[in-house]
C-alpha cells in the first residue's frame, strides 16, 4: 500500500529532505488527509468536465497513486517525487490535476505545463491520454515534440501556443535553442519515468532544460526506481520535495505466476520456441538484454514463422510506431523488446512475459513481470535460465517475495497435441456464412470428390500442423535434470556408450558443420575417433542445420578443439569451441 518515505526507516532520501525542516511538519496534515479515503474522482475535487471524460474512459475510482497525490496537487504547491511502477495510473495522477490547474487559470493561452518523457512512444501515449481527459475542455491545446521526426511541423504546431507541451529532452532543447517554444510561464514541470530518461543519457539535456525554465514552478518527478542520479536531480532542482511511494503493485500482484525453465545455454532459443509453441494463444513480450539480442531473437522467430517483431532503440521511429501498432492490434503476438523500449508502454491483457535472458539488474524483473496479470486477468512470467543462473532466481524471489516454480519444458509430442487441439478449436469457432459460400459448394465438391471426409480433415490440419511435426519429429528433452542419476531405461534409445547428458567430466564442443553439409552422427564419431578420442569419451551428439554439438570427455575436449578449430573440413573452414 501507500507509504511515506518520511516515515520509512532508512530511506536514503529522507535525510536530505527532512533536513529542509518542512517535510516533517507536513506529516500530521498528510495523515489527516489520507484518512479521508476518496472513493471517487468527485471526492478528489476535479471539475465536471474532466470527470465526464474519464468516466467515459471507464475510470470508476482512483488508483492508489491517483488517490494519494491528486488532492495534494490540487490543494498545495509543493514538489513531489513519486516512486511507482508502470501501470499504476501515473498519467492521470499528474495529468488530471494539471488540467484542473489550467482550467483554474481560465485556460489562458500560454504554455502552462511541460511534461518530459524518455521516448517518443511515451510522449505520444501521454499526449493521447491527456487529450482524452481534456475532451470536454473548450479550446484546449496540447502538442507533443520528440526526436526522430521532422522538426518543422513541430515548430509549426508550437506556434498554436499549446497549454501543455509533452517532449523528449533532446528535441525540446533543440526547440528551445530555436526559440520555438516559450516556457517562461509554466507552473508545472513533470518528469515522467525519470530513471529511464537518465538511463538513456538525457542527464545533460535535463540539466540544461531545468536550468532554463522559471524557478517559480512546481516539479513532479515520477520514477520506478530511485538511483543516485535521480536523487541528484531531485536535490538540485526540487524544493522541499515530498516523497510518495506507491506499493509494489506489480510484484505484489497475485495474478502473476512465476516460472523458470532451466536449460543448457545452447538450448535457450529452442526452449523459447517450445514455450511459445506450447501456448498457441500467447500474446506476450519477450525481454532480451541487449538491442542486438532483441534483433537476433526477433529475426529468428520471424524466420521460424511466428508473428513476432523487435522493439528497440536502433529502429527508426517509424519502424517503432509500426511495431507498436501491430502489437497493440494483435497482428503481432510476440513483441521482442529491451527494457528501455518497453518501459511505460501501455498494453493490456498480456498472457505472458518471457525473460529470454534475465536483466543485469535483477530489480528490473518486477517491471517486466508486472506487464502481465493486469486488470484481474492472470498472467505468467517466465524465465529461461542456464545452470549457472539459479542464484539470480533466488535473488529475485527475495525481491518479489514470492517463489518461482520450476517448470518442465513440454516434450515435442505435448507441444504437437496442444497445437492440434487449439487448431481444432479455432476451426470450431469459425463462423460459416452459408449464403456466401453456397455458390462455391458444387465447385468444392467436384474438386474433392475422391477424398474422404477423414482425408480432407487430415489435409486441412496438416496445412498448418506440418511445420510443428517437422520441427518436433526428433525433439530432444531440453530439461536439465538436476538429479545426477536418471532411471534405467529412460535412455534406452541412446547408444550404449552415451554418457549422461551434462554428466560431470563431459563438455560440449560446438562445431560449425551441420545437416547443411550432410553431416551425420557417423561423421562426427569418425572425426573424433580419428583424433584419438575413444568411444567412451564421446557422448551425445546433436546436429543442427549449420552447427553441431558433441559431448566429449573433459580431458579430450580441449584437445579436440585445438585440433579442429580453424582447420579445413571438406573444403570448408571449420570452427570449434567449448560451450556451456
Ligand atoms: P503508468 O503511467 O503508471 O504506467 P498509465 O497512466 O499508463 O500508468 O495507466 C495504465 C492504464 O491504466 C491505462 O490504460 C489507463 O487508462 C488505466 N487507468 C489509469 N487510471 C485508471 C483508473 N482510475 N481506473 C481505470 N483505469 C485506469
Ligand atoms: Mg506512465
Coordinates of C-alpha atoms and ligand atoms in Angstrom, one line a residue:
X1 CA 0.0 0.0 0.0
X2 CA 1.0 3.6 0.3
X3 CA 3.9 4.6 2.4
X4 CA 5.7 7.8 3.1
X5 CA 9.4 7.9 2.7
X6 CA 9.4 10.2 5.6
X7 CA 8.1 7.5 8.0
X8 CA 10.0 4.7 6.3
X9 CA 13.2 3.9 8.2
X10 CA 16.5 4.2 6.4
X11 CA 15.2 5.8 3.3
X12 CA 18.2 7.4 1.6
X13 CA 16.2 10.4 0.5
X14 CA 14.8 11.1 3.9
X15 CA 17.8 12.7 5.4
X16 CA 18.1 15.3 2.8
X17 CA 14.5 16.3 2.6
X18 CA 13.9 16.0 6.3
X19 CA 16.8 18.4 6.8
X20 CA 14.8 21.1 5.0
X21 CA 12.6 21.2 8.0
X22 CA 9.3 21.4 6.3
X23 CA 8.9 17.8 5.5
X24 CA 8.2 16.6 9.0
X25 CA 5.8 19.4 9.7
X26 CA 3.8 18.2 6.8
X27 CA 3.1 14.8 8.1
X28 CA 0.2 15.3 10.5
X29 CA -1.8 17.1 7.9
X30 CA -1.0 14.4 5.4
X31 CA -2.1 11.7 7.7
X32 CA -5.3 13.5 8.3
X33 CA -5.9 13.8 4.6
X34 CA -5.1 10.3 4.0
X35 CA -7.8 9.1 6.4
X36 CA -10.4 10.7 4.2
X37 CA -10.2 7.9 1.6
X38 CA -11.5 9.1 -1.7
X39 CA -13.7 6.6 -3.4
X40 CA -14.4 8.6 -6.4
X41 CA -12.9 11.3 -8.6
X42 CA -15.6 13.7 -7.5
X43 CA -14.4 13.5 -3.9
X44 CA -10.9 14.3 -5.1
X45 CA -12.2 17.6 -6.3
X46 CA -11.9 17.5 -10.0
X47 CA -14.2 19.6 -12.2
X48 CA -17.1 18.0 -14.0
X49 CA -15.6 18.3 -17.5
X50 CA -12.8 16.1 -16.5
X51 CA -15.0 13.7 -14.5
X52 CA -17.2 13.3 -17.5
X53 CA -14.3 12.4 -19.8
X54 CA -12.7 9.9 -17.5
X55 CA -15.9 8.2 -16.7
X56 CA -16.4 7.7 -20.4
X57 CA -13.0 6.1 -20.4
X58 CA -14.2 3.7 -17.7
X59 CA -12.3 5.1 -14.8
X60 CA -14.6 4.4 -11.9
X61 CA -12.4 5.1 -8.9
X62 CA -8.9 6.5 -8.5
X63 CA -5.9 4.1 -8.4
X64 CA -3.8 4.3 -5.2
X65 CA -1.3 6.7 -6.7
X66 CA -4.1 9.0 -8.0
X67 CA -5.9 8.9 -4.7
X68 CA -2.6 9.7 -3.0
X69 CA -1.3 12.6 -5.0
X70 CA -4.3 14.3 -6.8
X71 CA -5.6 16.0 -3.6
X72 CA -2.1 17.3 -2.8
X73 CA -1.6 18.6 -6.3
X74 CA -4.9 20.4 -6.2
X75 CA -4.5 22.0 -2.8
X76 CA -0.8 22.6 -2.5
X77 CA 2.2 23.8 -4.3
X78 CA 4.9 21.6 -3.1
X79 CA 7.2 19.4 -5.3
X80 CA 6.7 15.7 -5.3
X81 CA 8.9 12.7 -6.0
X82 CA 6.7 9.7 -6.7
X83 CA 8.0 6.2 -6.9
X84 CA 5.6 4.0 -8.7
X85 CA 5.8 1.3 -11.3
X86 CA 4.4 1.1 -14.7
X87 CA 0.7 0.6 -14.9
X88 CA -0.2 2.3 -11.7
X89 CA -2.0 5.2 -13.4
X90 CA 0.5 7.9 -13.2
X91 CA -0.5 9.7 -16.3
X92 CA -3.9 10.6 -14.8
X93 CA -2.3 11.2 -11.4
X94 CA -0.3 14.1 -12.8
X95 CA -2.5 14.8 -15.8
X96 CA -5.8 15.5 -14.2
X97 CA -4.6 18.0 -11.6
X98 CA -2.5 19.7 -14.3
X99 CA -5.6 20.1 -16.4
X100 CA -7.6 21.3 -13.4
X101 CA -5.0 24.0 -12.8
X102 CA -5.1 25.1 -16.4
X103 CA -8.8 25.5 -16.0
X104 CA -8.3 27.5 -12.9
X105 CA -6.0 29.7 -15.0
X106 CA -9.1 30.2 -17.2
X107 CA -7.4 28.1 -19.9
X108 CA -5.1 31.1 -20.5
X109 CA -3.3 30.6 -23.8
X110 CA 0.3 30.2 -22.8
X111 CA 2.3 27.1 -22.1
X112 CA 1.5 26.2 -18.6
X113 CA 2.6 22.7 -18.2
X114 CA 5.7 20.8 -19.5
X115 CA 5.9 17.1 -19.5
X116 CA 9.3 15.4 -20.2
X117 CA 9.4 11.7 -21.1
X118 CA 12.1 9.4 -22.3
X119 CA 10.7 8.1 -25.6
X120 CA 8.6 9.2 -28.5
X121 CA 6.2 6.4 -27.8
X122 CA 5.6 7.5 -24.3
X123 CA 5.2 11.2 -25.4
X124 CA 2.5 10.1 -27.8
X125 CA 0.8 8.0 -25.3
X126 CA 0.8 10.7 -22.6
X127 CA -0.5 13.2 -25.2
X128 CA -3.2 10.9 -26.3
X129 CA -4.2 10.2 -22.7
X130 CA -4.3 13.9 -21.8
X131 CA -6.4 14.6 -25.0
X132 CA -8.9 12.0 -23.8
X133 CA -9.1 13.5 -20.4
X134 CA -9.5 17.0 -21.8
X135 CA -12.1 16.1 -24.4
X136 CA -14.7 18.5 -22.9
X137 CA -12.4 21.4 -22.2
X138 CA -13.1 24.1 -24.8
X139 CA -10.1 25.2 -26.9
X140 CA -7.7 23.1 -25.0
X141 CA -4.4 22.5 -26.9
X142 CA -1.6 20.1 -26.3
X143 CA 1.4 19.4 -28.5
X144 CA 4.0 16.7 -28.4
X145 CA 7.5 17.0 -29.7
X146 CA 10.2 14.4 -30.0
X147 CA 13.3 13.4 -31.9
X148 CA 13.3 11.2 -34.9
X149 CA 10.6 13.2 -36.6
X150 CA 10.7 16.4 -38.7
X151 CA 11.3 19.4 -36.6
X152 CA 9.5 21.9 -38.9
X153 CA 5.9 20.5 -38.3
X154 CA 6.6 20.6 -34.6
X155 CA 7.7 24.2 -34.8
X156 CA 4.5 25.0 -36.6
X157 CA 2.4 23.1 -34.1
X158 CA 4.1 25.0 -31.2
X159 CA 3.0 28.3 -32.9
X160 CA -0.5 27.5 -31.7
X161 CA 0.8 28.1 -28.1
X162 CA -0.4 24.9 -26.5
X163 CA -1.4 24.7 -22.9
X164 CA 0.7 21.6 -22.5
X165 CA 3.9 20.6 -24.2
X166 CA 5.0 16.9 -24.0
X167 CA 8.5 16.4 -25.1
X168 CA 11.6 14.2 -25.1
X169 CA 14.5 16.1 -23.6
X170 CA 16.8 16.2 -26.7
X171 CA 14.2 17.6 -29.1
X172 CA 12.9 20.1 -26.6
X173 CA 16.4 21.5 -26.1
X174 CA 16.7 21.9 -29.8
X175 CA 13.4 23.7 -29.9
X176 CA 14.4 25.9 -27.0
X177 CA 17.5 26.8 -28.9
X178 CA 15.5 27.8 -31.9
X179 CA 13.2 29.9 -29.7
X180 CA 10.3 27.8 -31.0
X181 CA 8.8 27.3 -27.5
X182 CA 8.2 29.7 -24.7
X183 CA 8.4 28.0 -21.3
X184 CA 8.7 31.3 -19.3
X185 CA 5.3 30.9 -17.7
X186 CA 5.0 27.2 -16.9
X187 CA 3.6 26.5 -13.5
X188 CA 4.1 22.7 -13.6
X189 CA 7.0 20.6 -14.8
X190 CA 6.6 16.9 -14.9
X191 CA 9.4 14.4 -15.3
X192 CA 7.9 11.1 -16.3
X193 CA 9.9 7.9 -16.0
X194 CA 12.9 10.0 -14.8
X195 CA 15.1 7.0 -14.1
X196 CA 14.7 5.9 -17.7
X197 CA 15.4 9.3 -19.0
X198 CA 18.7 9.3 -17.2
X199 CA 19.5 5.7 -18.3
X200 CA 19.1 6.9 -21.8
X201 CA 21.7 9.5 -21.3
X202 CA 19.5 12.6 -21.1
X203 CA 21.2 13.9 -18.0
X204 CA 22.8 16.9 -19.6
X205 CA 19.8 17.7 -21.6
X206 CA 17.7 17.6 -18.5
X207 CA 20.1 19.8 -16.6
X208 CA 20.0 22.3 -19.4
X209 CA 16.2 22.3 -19.6
X210 CA 15.8 22.6 -15.8
X211 CA 18.2 25.5 -15.8
X212 CA 16.3 27.3 -18.4
X213 CA 12.8 27.1 -17.0
X214 CA 11.5 29.6 -14.4
X215 CA 12.2 28.9 -10.7
X216 CA 8.6 29.6 -9.7
X217 CA 7.1 26.3 -10.7
X218 CA 6.3 23.0 -9.2
X219 CA 8.2 19.9 -10.2
X220 CA 6.7 16.5 -10.2
X221 CA 9.2 13.6 -10.7
X222 CA 7.9 10.1 -11.4
X223 CA 10.2 7.2 -11.4
X224 CA 10.1 3.4 -11.0
X225 CA 13.4 3.3 -9.2
X226 CA 15.4 5.8 -7.2
X227 CA 19.0 5.6 -8.4
X228 CA 21.5 8.2 -7.2
X229 CA 21.2 10.2 -10.4
X230 CA 17.5 10.6 -9.9
X231 CA 18.1 11.7 -6.3
X232 CA 20.6 14.2 -7.6
X233 CA 18.1 15.7 -10.0
X234 CA 15.6 15.9 -7.2
X235 CA 18.1 17.6 -4.8
X236 CA 19.3 20.1 -7.3
X237 CA 16.0 21.2 -8.9
X238 CA 13.3 20.5 -6.4
X239 CA 12.4 22.2 -3.2
X240 CA 11.1 20.5 -0.1
X241 CA 10.0 17.7 -2.2
X242 CA 7.7 15.3 -0.6
X243 CA 8.2 11.6 -1.4
X244 CA 5.4 9.3 -2.2
X245 CA 6.0 5.6 -2.7
X246 CA 3.2 3.6 -4.1
X247 CA 3.4 -0.1 -3.1
X248 CA 4.9 -2.6 -5.3
X249 CA 1.8 -3.2 -7.2
X250 CA 3.4 -5.3 -9.8
X251 CA 5.3 -7.7 -7.7
X252 CA 2.5 -7.9 -5.2
X253 CA 0.0 -8.8 -7.8
X254 CA -1.3 -12.3 -7.1
X255 CA -2.4 -12.5 -10.6
X256 CA 1.1 -13.2 -11.8
X257 CA 2.6 -16.7 -11.5
X258 CA 6.4 -17.0 -11.8
X259 CA 8.1 -19.9 -13.5
X260 CA 11.6 -20.8 -14.5
X261 CA 12.9 -23.3 -17.0
X262 CA 16.5 -24.5 -16.7
X263 CA 18.3 -25.5 -19.9
X264 CA 21.8 -25.5 -21.3
X265 CA 22.9 -22.2 -22.7
X266 CA 22.9 -23.6 -26.2
X267 CA 19.3 -24.6 -25.9
X268 CA 18.0 -21.2 -24.8
X269 CA 16.3 -20.4 -28.2
X270 CA 14.9 -23.9 -28.6
X271 CA 13.4 -23.6 -25.1
X272 CA 11.8 -20.3 -26.0
X273 CA 10.3 -21.8 -29.1
X274 CA 8.9 -24.7 -27.2
X275 CA 7.3 -22.5 -24.6
X276 CA 5.8 -20.3 -27.3
X277 CA 4.5 -23.3 -29.2
X278 CA 3.0 -24.8 -26.1
X279 CA 0.8 -21.7 -25.6
X280 CA -1.0 -21.3 -29.0
X281 CA -3.0 -18.3 -27.7
X282 CA 0.1 -16.5 -26.4
X283 CA 0.2 -12.7 -26.5
X284 CA 3.3 -11.5 -24.8
X285 CA 6.6 -9.7 -24.5
X286 CA 9.9 -11.4 -24.8
X287 CA 12.5 -9.4 -22.9
X288 CA 16.1 -9.6 -24.0
X289 CA 19.2 -8.0 -22.5
X290 CA 20.6 -6.0 -25.5
X291 CA 19.4 -4.4 -28.6
X292 CA 21.4 -6.9 -30.6
X293 CA 19.9 -9.9 -28.8
X294 CA 16.5 -8.4 -29.3
X295 CA 17.0 -8.1 -33.0
X296 CA 18.5 -11.6 -33.3
X297 CA 15.7 -13.3 -31.5
X298 CA 13.0 -11.4 -33.3
X299 CA 14.6 -12.3 -36.7
X300 CA 14.9 -15.9 -35.7
X301 CA 11.3 -16.1 -34.6
X302 CA 10.1 -14.4 -37.8
X303 CA 12.2 -16.8 -39.9
X304 CA 10.6 -19.7 -38.0
X305 CA 7.2 -18.5 -38.9
X306 CA 6.0 -16.6 -35.8
X307 CA 4.0 -13.3 -35.6
X308 CA 6.9 -11.6 -33.9
X309 CA 8.9 -8.4 -34.1
X310 CA 11.5 -6.4 -32.3
X311 CA 11.2 -3.2 -30.4
X312 CA 14.5 -1.5 -29.5
X313 CA 16.3 1.8 -29.8
X314 CA 18.2 1.0 -33.1
X315 CA 15.0 1.1 -35.0
X316 CA 13.8 4.2 -36.8
X317 CA 10.9 5.9 -35.1
X318 CA 8.6 4.9 -38.0
X319 CA 9.5 1.3 -37.6
X320 CA 8.9 1.5 -33.8
X321 CA 5.5 3.0 -34.4
X322 CA 4.6 0.3 -36.8
X323 CA 5.7 -2.4 -34.5
X324 CA 3.7 -1.0 -31.6
X325 CA 0.6 -0.5 -33.7
X326 CA 0.8 -4.1 -34.9
X327 CA 1.3 -5.4 -31.4
X328 CA -1.5 -3.4 -29.9
X329 CA -4.0 -4.5 -32.5
X330 CA -2.7 -8.1 -32.1
X331 CA -1.3 -8.7 -35.5
X332 CA 1.8 -9.4 -33.7
X333 CA 1.6 -12.0 -30.9
X334 CA 5.1 -11.6 -29.6
X335 CA 7.0 -8.4 -29.0
X336 CA 10.7 -8.9 -28.5
X337 CA 11.9 -5.9 -26.6
X338 CA 14.6 -4.3 -24.4
X339 CA 13.6 -3.0 -21.0
X340 CA 14.0 0.6 -22.1
X341 CA 11.9 0.3 -25.2
X342 CA 9.1 -1.4 -23.3
X343 CA 9.0 0.9 -20.4
X344 CA 5.8 2.8 -19.8
X345 CA 4.1 1.4 -22.9
X346 CA 0.6 0.6 -22.1
X347 CA -0.5 -2.8 -23.4
X348 CA -3.2 -4.7 -21.7
X349 CA -4.0 -8.3 -21.4
X350 CA -0.6 -9.8 -22.0
X351 CA -0.8 -13.6 -21.3
X352 CA 2.9 -14.0 -20.8
X353 CA 6.1 -12.1 -20.1
X354 CA 9.1 -14.2 -21.1
X355 CA 12.6 -13.3 -19.8
X356 CA 14.7 -14.7 -22.6
X357 CA 17.6 -13.5 -20.6
X358 CA 17.4 -12.0 -17.1
X359 CA 18.3 -8.3 -16.9
X360 CA 21.7 -7.5 -15.4
X361 CA 19.9 -5.7 -12.6
X362 CA 17.5 -8.2 -11.3
X363 CA 15.4 -5.4 -9.8
X364 CA 14.2 -4.8 -13.4
X365 CA 12.4 -8.1 -13.2
X366 CA 9.5 -6.7 -11.3
X367 CA 8.9 -4.1 -14.1
X368 CA 9.0 -6.9 -16.6
X369 CA 6.7 -9.3 -14.9
X370 CA 4.3 -6.5 -13.9
X371 CA 3.4 -6.2 -17.6
X372 CA 1.2 -9.2 -17.3
X373 CA -1.5 -10.1 -14.8
X374 CA -3.3 -6.8 -15.2
X375 CA -6.9 -5.9 -14.5
X376 CA -7.9 -9.1 -12.8
X377 CA -6.5 -11.3 -15.5
X378 CA -3.9 -13.9 -14.7
X379 CA -0.6 -13.9 -16.3
X380 CA 2.6 -16.0 -16.4
X381 CA 6.0 -14.6 -16.0
X382 CA 8.6 -17.0 -17.4
X383 CA 12.3 -17.0 -17.0
X384 CA 14.7 -19.1 -19.1
X385 CA 18.0 -19.8 -17.2
X386 CA 21.1 -21.8 -17.6
X387 CA 22.6 -23.9 -14.8
X388 CA 24.7 -21.0 -13.6
X389 CA 21.9 -18.6 -13.1
X390 CA 20.0 -20.3 -10.3
X391 CA 21.2 -17.7 -7.8
X392 CA 19.5 -15.0 -9.7
X393 CA 16.2 -16.7 -9.3
X394 CA 16.8 -16.8 -5.5
X395 CA 17.6 -13.1 -5.5
X396 CA 14.5 -12.2 -7.4
X397 CA 12.4 -14.3 -5.1
X398 CA 13.6 -12.2 -2.2
X399 CA 12.7 -9.0 -4.1
X400 CA 9.3 -10.1 -5.1
X401 CA 8.6 -12.1 -2.0
X402 CA 7.3 -15.0 -4.0
X403 CA 8.7 -18.2 -5.1
X404 CA 9.3 -19.4 -8.6
X405 CA 8.1 -22.8 -9.7
X406 CA 10.5 -24.8 -11.8
X407 CA 8.6 -25.8 -14.9
X408 CA 9.4 -28.6 -17.2
X409 CA 9.6 -27.9 -20.9
X410 CA 7.0 -29.9 -22.7
X411 CA 8.0 -32.7 -25.0
X412 CA 7.6 -32.5 -28.7
X413 CA 4.5 -34.6 -28.5
X414 CA 2.9 -32.5 -25.8
X415 CA 3.5 -29.4 -27.9
X416 CA 2.1 -31.0 -31.0
X417 CA -1.1 -32.2 -29.4
X418 CA -1.6 -28.8 -27.8
X419 CA -1.3 -27.1 -31.1
X420 CA -3.5 -29.6 -32.8
X421 CA -6.3 -29.1 -30.3
X422 CA -6.0 -25.4 -30.5
X423 CA -6.3 -25.6 -34.3
X424 CA -9.4 -27.6 -34.0
X425 CA -10.8 -25.1 -31.5
X426 CA -10.1 -22.4 -34.0
X427 CA -11.9 -24.3 -36.7
X428 CA -14.8 -24.9 -34.5
X429 CA -15.1 -21.2 -33.8
X430 CA -15.2 -20.2 -37.4
X431 CA -18.4 -18.7 -38.5
X432 CA -19.7 -20.2 -41.7
X433 CA -21.6 -17.8 -43.9
X434 CA -23.9 -20.2 -45.6
X435 CA -25.3 -17.8 -48.2
X436 CA -22.0 -16.6 -49.3
X437 CA -20.3 -19.9 -49.5
X438 CA -23.2 -21.7 -51.2
X439 CA -22.4 -20.7 -54.8
X440 CA -19.0 -22.3 -54.5
X441 CA -20.1 -25.6 -52.9
X442 CA -20.5 -27.5 -56.1
X443 CA -17.1 -26.5 -57.3
X444 CA -15.6 -27.5 -54.0
X445 CA -17.3 -30.9 -54.0
X446 CA -16.1 -31.6 -57.5
X447 CA -12.5 -30.9 -56.6
X448 CA -12.8 -33.1 -53.5
X449 CA -15.0 -35.9 -54.8
X450 CA -12.3 -38.5 -54.5
X451 CA -11.2 -37.6 -51.0
X452 CA -12.9 -39.0 -47.9
X453 CA -14.1 -36.7 -45.0
X454 CA -11.2 -38.1 -43.0
X455 CA -8.6 -37.3 -45.7
X456 CA -9.9 -33.7 -46.0
X457 CA -9.7 -33.2 -42.3
X458 CA -6.2 -34.5 -42.2
X459 CA -5.1 -32.3 -45.1
X460 CA -6.6 -29.2 -43.6
X461 CA -4.9 -29.7 -40.3
X462 CA -1.7 -30.7 -41.9
X463 CA -1.5 -27.4 -43.7
X464 CA -0.6 -25.6 -40.5
X465 CA 0.5 -28.5 -38.5
X466 CA 3.2 -30.0 -40.6
X467 CA 5.6 -27.2 -39.5
X468 CA 5.3 -28.4 -36.0
X469 CA 5.5 -32.1 -36.9
X470 CA 8.7 -31.4 -38.8
X471 CA 10.3 -29.4 -36.1
X472 CA 9.3 -31.7 -33.3
X473 CA 9.8 -35.0 -35.0
X474 CA 13.1 -35.8 -33.2
X475 CA 12.7 -33.3 -30.4
X476 CA 15.1 -33.8 -27.5
X477 CA 14.3 -33.4 -23.9
X478 CA 15.8 -29.9 -23.2
X479 CA 15.2 -30.0 -19.5
X480 CA 18.2 -30.3 -17.2
X481 CA 17.6 -33.0 -14.7
X482 CA 19.1 -31.9 -11.5
X483 CA 19.4 -35.3 -10.0
X484 CA 22.6 -36.7 -11.5
X485 CA 21.2 -40.2 -11.9
X486 CA 18.5 -41.0 -14.3
X487 CA 16.4 -44.1 -14.1
X488 CA 17.5 -47.0 -16.1
X489 CA 15.6 -47.5 -19.3
X490 CA 15.0 -43.8 -19.9
X491 CA 17.9 -43.7 -22.2
X492 CA 17.1 -47.0 -24.0
X493 CA 17.1 -45.3 -27.3
X494 CA 20.6 -43.9 -26.9
X495 CA 23.7 -45.7 -27.9
X496 CA 25.2 -47.8 -25.2
X497 CA 28.3 -45.7 -24.8
X498 CA 26.5 -42.4 -24.4
X499 CA 27.4 -40.8 -21.1
X500 CA 24.5 -39.0 -19.4
X501 CA 23.8 -35.5 -20.6
X502 CA 25.6 -32.9 -18.7
X503 CA 27.4 -35.5 -16.7
X504 CA 30.5 -34.3 -14.8
X505 CA 33.6 -34.8 -16.8
X506 CA 32.0 -34.1 -20.1
X507 CA 32.0 -30.9 -22.1
X508 CA 30.0 -29.7 -25.1
X509 CA 32.1 -28.9 -28.1
X510 CA 30.4 -26.9 -30.9
X511 CA 31.5 -27.5 -34.5
X512 CA 30.5 -25.2 -37.3
X513 CA 29.1 -28.0 -39.5
X514 CA 25.6 -29.5 -39.6
X515 CA 22.9 -31.1 -41.8
X516 CA 23.5 -28.4 -44.4
X517 CA 26.8 -30.1 -45.1
X518 CA 25.1 -33.5 -44.8
X519 CA 26.8 -34.2 -41.6
X520 CA 25.6 -37.3 -39.7
X521 CA 26.4 -38.7 -36.3
X522 CA 28.6 -41.3 -38.0
X523 CA 30.8 -38.5 -39.5
X524 CA 31.2 -36.9 -36.1
X525 CA 32.1 -40.2 -34.4
X526 CA 34.6 -40.9 -37.2
X527 CA 36.2 -37.5 -36.8
X528 CA 36.5 -37.9 -33.1
X529 CA 37.9 -41.4 -33.2
X530 CA 40.4 -40.3 -35.8
X531 CA 41.6 -37.7 -33.3
X532 CA 42.1 -40.5 -30.8
X533 CA 39.0 -40.0 -28.7
X534 CA 37.8 -43.4 -27.6
X535 CA 34.2 -44.2 -28.0
X536 CA 33.6 -44.0 -24.3
X537 CA 34.8 -40.4 -24.5
X538 CA 32.1 -39.4 -27.0
X539 CA 28.7 -38.6 -25.6
X540 CA 25.6 -37.2 -27.0
X541 CA 25.7 -35.7 -30.5
X542 CA 23.2 -33.1 -31.6
X543 CA 23.3 -32.0 -35.2
X544 CA 21.6 -28.7 -36.3
X545 CA 21.4 -27.1 -39.6
X546 CA 24.7 -25.4 -39.7
X547 CA 26.3 -26.5 -36.4
X548 CA 26.5 -29.5 -34.2
X549 CA 27.3 -30.2 -30.5
X550 CA 29.3 -33.1 -29.3
X551 CA 29.6 -34.2 -25.7
X552 CA 33.3 -35.0 -25.2
X553 CA 35.1 -36.2 -22.1
X554 CA 36.6 -33.2 -20.5
X555 CA 40.2 -34.2 -20.8
X556 CA 39.8 -34.7 -24.5
X557 CA 37.6 -31.7 -25.3
X558 CA 40.4 -29.1 -25.3
X559 CA 42.5 -31.2 -27.5
X560 CA 39.6 -31.8 -29.9
X561 CA 39.1 -28.0 -30.2
X562 CA 42.8 -27.4 -30.7
X563 CA 42.9 -30.0 -33.4
X564 CA 39.7 -28.9 -35.2
X565 CA 39.3 -25.1 -34.7
X566 CA 40.2 -23.0 -37.8
X567 CA 41.0 -26.1 -39.9
X568 CA 39.6 -27.3 -43.1
X569 CA 36.8 -29.9 -43.4
X570 CA 35.6 -31.0 -46.8
X571 CA 37.0 -27.8 -48.4
X572 CA 35.3 -25.6 -45.9
X573 CA 36.7 -23.7 -42.9
X574 CA 35.7 -25.5 -39.7
X575 CA 35.4 -23.6 -36.4
X576 CA 35.0 -25.3 -33.0
X577 CA 34.8 -24.2 -29.4
X578 CA 33.9 -25.5 -26.0
X579 CA 30.5 -24.2 -24.9
X580 CA 28.5 -24.3 -21.7
Ligands
LIG1 P1 1.7 4.4 -15.7 O1 2.0 5.7 -16.3 O2 1.7 4.4 -14.2 O3 2.5 3.3 -16.3 P2 -0.8 4.7 -17.1 O4 -1.1 6.1 -16.7 O5 -0.3 4.5 -18.4 O6 0.2 4.1 -16.0 O7 -2.1 3.8 -16.8 C1 -2.1 2.5 -17.0 C2 -3.5 2.1 -17.5 O8 -4.5 2.2 -16.5 C3 -4.0 2.9 -18.7 O9 -4.7 2.0 -19.6 C4 -5.0 3.8 -18.1 O10 -6.0 4.2 -19.0 C5 -5.6 3.0 -16.9 N1 -6.1 3.7 -15.8 C6 -5.5 4.7 -15.2 N2 -6.2 5.2 -14.1 C7 -7.3 4.4 -14.1 C8 -8.4 4.4 -13.2 N3 -8.6 5.2 -12.2 N4 -9.4 3.5 -13.5 C9 -9.3 2.6 -14.5 N5 -8.2 2.6 -15.4 C10 -7.2 3.5 -15.1
LIG2 MG1 3.4 6.4 -17.5

